[in-house]
Amino acid sequence: MNPSPLIDHAPLRVTIWNEFVHEKQNPEVQKLYPRGIHGALAERLAGPGLALRTATLEEPEHGLSAEVLRQTDVLLWWGHAAHEQVSDEVVRRVQERVWEGMGLLALHSAHRSKIFRALSGTSGKLHWREAAERERLWTIDPAHPIARGLPETFVLPVEEMYGEPFMIAGDAHVVFLSWFEGGEVFRSGFTFQRGHGRVFYFRPGHEAYPTYENPHVLQVLRNAIHWAAPILSAPYPKTHRPESLEPIEEKAGTYGKAGIVTP
Ligand code: ZN
């Protein structure tokens, strides 16, 4: 048996995917994100140890060809208005890569994206209100790697409200909790694993507010990229194992391949 090969390359290869719709249709969003949310994140998350690239819905294969995904350790996903325009084939491809070990960060309204719902196994439904209200985030698992360097609590002066109940997977591990000016609470940052891949959902990031300028929000994303990085350098190539590790004693009767005794 070969030991599992551990990932040994640096820098981490990060692809930031954005549907890039609001920025082209809404002048206020365009002012906030002249190069798109993906462009802003690529600029603001840039730093040692990370090789960032971007991809958008309008590119061939949404910029997520098999080759790009093979070269991606962690994928960030921002989508809202065009979830249904994402091709099922690309969604399946991303899902396969997560199962193989690629990390996925689902941002803000990605809770209703095809890929988040496929991986979570839930609808991702929630309550929402767009009223420029104050959001207070609480770091409720300060020992988690994604919470490294974050304060116990921090405030975003204006955000969209997302409220509970939030239809998420039962195995979600909550790292951040939000309280909103209007009274609602929300599980704003949580992790789960599917196959070998780690998934992190992070709520803040409404397109009409300057959330991705907030240093705490950027710190969460930076931490999450490192946390979600693959542990293994390659997927397990073989599933059929004809040679046994221990001798297998002969049984009476004739067994077919499915283990069924034939008379
Ligand atoms: Zn939003």
Coordinates of C-alpha atoms and ligand atoms in Angstrom, one line a residue:
M1 CA 0.0 0.0 0.0
N2 CA 1.3 3.4 -0.9
P3 CA 0.9 6.1 1.7
S4 CA -1.4 8.9 0.5
P5 CA 0.7 11.5 -1.2
L6 CA 0.5 14.8 0.6
I7 CA 0.2 18.1 -1.2
D8 CA 3.6 19.6 -1.6
H9 CA 3.3 22.5 -4.0
A10 CA 3.3 26.2 -3.1
P11 CA 1.8 28.7 -3.7
L12 CA -1.8 27.6 -3.3
R13 CA -3.7 27.9 -6.5
V14 CA -7.0 29.8 -6.0
T15 CA -9.7 30.5 -8.5
I16 CA -12.2 33.2 -7.7
W17 CA -15.5 32.6 -9.6
N18 CA -18.1 35.3 -10.0
E19 CA -21.3 35.3 -12.1
F20 CA -20.4 39.0 -12.8
V21 CA -24.0 40.1 -13.5
H22 CA -24.9 42.8 -11.0
E23 CA -21.7 44.8 -11.7
K24 CA -22.7 45.1 -15.3
Q25 CA -26.4 45.9 -14.7
N26 CA -26.5 48.1 -11.6
P27 CA -24.4 51.4 -11.7
E28 CA -24.2 51.5 -7.9
V29 CA -22.7 48.0 -7.8
Q30 CA -20.4 49.0 -10.7
K31 CA -19.1 51.9 -8.7
L32 CA -18.3 49.7 -5.7
Y33 CA -16.8 46.9 -7.9
P34 CA -15.5 48.5 -11.2
R35 CA -13.6 45.3 -12.0
G36 CA -16.2 43.0 -10.6
I37 CA -16.4 41.3 -7.2
H38 CA -13.9 38.7 -8.5
G39 CA -11.5 41.5 -9.5
A40 CA -11.8 43.1 -6.1
L41 CA -11.3 39.9 -4.2
A42 CA -8.3 38.9 -6.4
E43 CA -6.7 42.3 -5.7
R44 CA -7.5 42.3 -1.9
L45 CA -6.7 38.7 -1.2
A46 CA -3.4 38.8 -3.0
G47 CA -0.4 37.9 -0.8
P48 CA 2.4 35.5 -0.3
G49 CA 1.6 31.9 -0.7
L50 CA -1.4 32.4 -3.0
A51 CA -1.6 32.3 -6.8
L52 CA -5.0 33.8 -7.6
R53 CA -6.9 33.7 -10.9
T54 CA -10.5 34.6 -11.7
A55 CA -13.3 33.0 -13.8
T56 CA -16.8 34.3 -14.7
L57 CA -20.1 32.9 -16.0
E58 CA -19.7 34.4 -19.5
E59 CA -16.4 32.7 -20.3
P60 CA -16.5 29.4 -22.2
E61 CA -17.4 26.6 -19.7
H62 CA -17.8 29.5 -17.2
G63 CA -14.0 29.7 -17.0
L64 CA -14.0 26.3 -15.2
S65 CA -12.7 23.8 -17.7
A66 CA -11.5 20.5 -16.5
E67 CA -7.9 21.8 -16.8
V68 CA -8.6 25.0 -14.7
L69 CA -10.2 22.9 -12.0
R70 CA -7.3 20.4 -12.0
Q71 CA -5.1 23.4 -11.4
T72 CA -7.3 24.8 -8.6
D73 CA -6.7 24.0 -4.9
V74 CA -9.4 26.2 -3.6
L75 CA -12.4 27.7 -5.5
L76 CA -14.3 30.8 -4.3
W77 CA -17.9 31.1 -5.6
W78 CA -20.0 34.2 -5.8
G79 CA -23.4 33.9 -7.5
H80 CA -26.9 35.3 -7.1
A81 CA -28.9 36.4 -10.1
A82 CA -27.7 33.6 -12.5
H83 CA -27.7 30.4 -10.5
E84 CA -29.8 28.7 -13.1
Q85 CA -27.5 29.7 -16.0
V86 CA -24.7 27.7 -14.6
S87 CA -24.5 24.5 -16.6
D88 CA -25.2 21.2 -14.9
E89 CA -22.0 19.8 -16.5
V90 CA -19.8 22.4 -14.9
V91 CA -21.6 21.9 -11.5
R92 CA -20.9 18.1 -11.7
R93 CA -17.3 18.8 -12.6
V94 CA -16.8 21.1 -9.6
Q95 CA -18.6 18.6 -7.3
E96 CA -16.2 15.8 -8.5
R97 CA -13.2 18.0 -7.8
V98 CA -14.5 18.8 -4.3
W99 CA -14.9 15.0 -3.7
E100 CA -11.3 14.6 -4.9
G101 CA -10.1 17.3 -2.4
M102 CA -10.5 20.8 -3.9
G103 CA -11.6 23.3 -1.3
L104 CA -14.8 25.4 -1.9
L105 CA -15.7 28.7 -0.4
A106 CA -19.4 29.5 -1.0
L107 CA -19.9 33.3 -0.6
H108 CA -23.0 35.2 0.4
S109 CA -25.9 34.3 -2.0
A110 CA -24.1 31.2 -3.1
H111 CA -26.3 29.5 -0.6
R112 CA -28.8 29.0 -3.4
S113 CA -26.2 28.1 -6.1
K114 CA -26.5 24.7 -7.7
I115 CA -23.0 23.7 -6.4
F116 CA -23.8 24.6 -2.8
R117 CA -27.1 22.8 -2.8
A118 CA -25.5 19.7 -4.5
L119 CA -22.7 19.5 -1.9
S120 CA -24.8 20.5 1.1
G121 CA -27.7 18.2 0.1
T122 CA -30.2 20.8 1.3
S123 CA -32.2 23.6 -0.3
G124 CA -30.1 26.4 1.3
K125 CA -33.3 28.4 1.9
L126 CA -33.4 31.2 4.4
H127 CA -35.1 34.5 5.3
W128 CA -33.8 37.7 3.8
R129 CA -34.4 41.5 3.8
E130 CA -32.4 44.2 2.0
A131 CA -32.6 47.2 4.3
A132 CA -29.0 48.3 4.8
E133 CA -29.0 47.2 8.4
R134 CA -26.2 46.6 10.9
E135 CA -24.8 43.1 11.2
R136 CA -22.8 42.0 14.2
L137 CA -20.8 38.8 13.7
W138 CA -19.7 36.6 16.6
T139 CA -16.7 34.3 16.5
I140 CA -18.3 31.4 18.3
D141 CA -15.4 28.9 17.7
P142 CA -12.3 31.0 18.3
A143 CA -10.1 27.9 18.2
H144 CA -11.0 27.1 14.6
P145 CA -8.3 27.9 12.1
I146 CA -10.7 30.1 10.1
A147 CA -11.1 32.3 13.2
R148 CA -7.4 32.9 13.6
G149 CA -6.7 36.5 14.4
L150 CA -10.4 37.5 14.4
P151 CA -11.9 39.4 17.3
E152 CA -14.7 38.0 19.5
T153 CA -17.1 40.1 17.6
F154 CA -17.1 42.7 14.8
V155 CA -19.7 44.9 13.0
L156 CA -20.6 45.5 9.4
P157 CA -22.4 48.9 9.4
V158 CA -24.7 48.0 6.4
E159 CA -25.5 44.5 5.1
E160 CA -28.4 42.5 3.8
M161 CA -30.2 40.4 6.4
Y162 CA -30.2 36.6 6.2
G163 CA -32.2 35.0 8.9
E164 CA -32.9 31.5 10.4
P165 CA -34.1 28.9 9.8
F166 CA -31.3 28.3 7.3
M167 CA -31.7 25.0 5.5
I168 CA -28.1 23.6 5.8
A169 CA -26.6 20.2 6.3
G170 CA -26.8 18.7 9.8
D171 CA -23.1 18.1 9.9
A172 CA -22.3 21.9 9.4
H173 CA -19.8 23.1 12.0
V174 CA -20.6 26.7 12.9
V175 CA -17.7 29.2 13.3
F176 CA -19.5 32.5 13.0
L177 CA -22.9 33.6 14.1
S178 CA -24.6 36.9 13.0
W179 CA -27.1 39.2 14.7
F180 CA -28.9 41.8 12.7
E181 CA -30.3 45.2 13.6
G182 CA -33.8 44.0 12.8
G183 CA -33.5 41.2 15.4
E184 CA -32.7 38.1 13.4
V185 CA -29.8 35.7 13.9
F186 CA -28.0 33.6 11.4
R187 CA -25.3 30.9 11.1
S188 CA -23.0 33.0 9.0
G189 CA -19.9 30.9 8.7
F190 CA -19.8 27.1 8.8
T191 CA -17.8 24.2 7.4
F192 CA -18.4 20.7 6.3
Q193 CA -16.5 18.1 4.3
R194 CA -17.6 16.1 1.3
G195 CA -15.4 13.3 0.2
H196 CA -11.8 14.7 0.6
G197 CA -12.9 18.3 0.0
R198 CA -13.6 21.0 2.6
V199 CA -16.4 23.5 2.1
F200 CA -16.8 26.8 3.9
Y201 CA -19.9 29.0 3.6
F202 CA -19.5 32.7 4.6
R203 CA -22.6 35.0 4.6
P204 CA -21.4 38.6 4.3
G205 CA -20.9 40.0 0.8
H206 CA -24.0 41.6 -0.6
E207 CA -23.1 43.3 -3.9
A208 CA -24.6 46.7 -3.0
Y209 CA -22.5 47.2 0.2
P210 CA -18.7 47.6 0.6
T211 CA -18.4 44.4 2.7
Y212 CA -15.4 43.1 0.8
E213 CA -13.4 46.1 1.9
N214 CA -13.8 45.1 5.6
P215 CA -10.4 43.8 6.9
H216 CA -12.1 41.2 9.1
V217 CA -14.1 39.8 6.2
L218 CA -10.9 39.6 4.1
Q219 CA -9.1 37.9 7.0
V220 CA -11.8 35.3 7.3
L221 CA -11.5 34.6 3.5
R222 CA -7.7 34.4 3.7
N223 CA -7.9 32.0 6.7
A224 CA -10.6 29.9 4.9
I225 CA -8.5 29.6 1.8
H226 CA -5.7 28.1 3.8
W227 CA -8.0 25.9 5.8
A228 CA -9.8 24.5 2.7
A229 CA -6.6 23.7 0.9
P230 CA -6.3 20.0 -0.1
I231 CA -4.4 17.7 2.2
L232 CA -3.8 15.1 -0.5
S233 CA -2.0 15.9 -3.7
A234 CA -4.0 13.5 -5.8
P235 CA -7.3 11.6 -5.7
Y236 CA -7.2 7.9 -5.0
P237 CA -6.8 6.5 -8.5
K238 CA -7.9 3.0 -7.8
T239 CA -11.1 1.7 -6.3
H240 CA -10.9 -2.0 -7.3
R241 CA -8.5 -3.9 -5.0
P242 CA -8.2 -7.5 -6.3
E243 CA -5.2 -8.4 -4.1
S244 CA -6.1 -8.9 -0.5
L245 CA -3.8 -7.8 2.4
E246 CA -4.6 -10.9 4.4
P247 CA -5.2 -14.4 3.0
I248 CA -8.9 -15.0 2.4
E249 CA -10.0 -18.5 3.4
E250 CA -11.8 -20.6 0.9
K251 CA -15.5 -20.9 1.6
A252 CA -17.8 -23.9 0.9
G253 CA -20.0 -23.4 -2.1
T254 CA -19.5 -21.3 -5.2
Y255 CA -19.7 -17.7 -4.8
G256 CA -20.3 -15.3 -7.7
K257 CA -18.7 -11.9 -7.9
A258 CA -21.6 -10.4 -6.0
G259 CA -21.1 -12.9 -3.2
I260 CA -24.2 -14.9 -4.0
V261 CA -23.9 -18.7 -3.5
T262 CA -24.9 -20.7 -6.6
P263 CA -26.1 -24.2 -6.0
Ligands
ZN1 ZN -27.3 39.8 -1.4

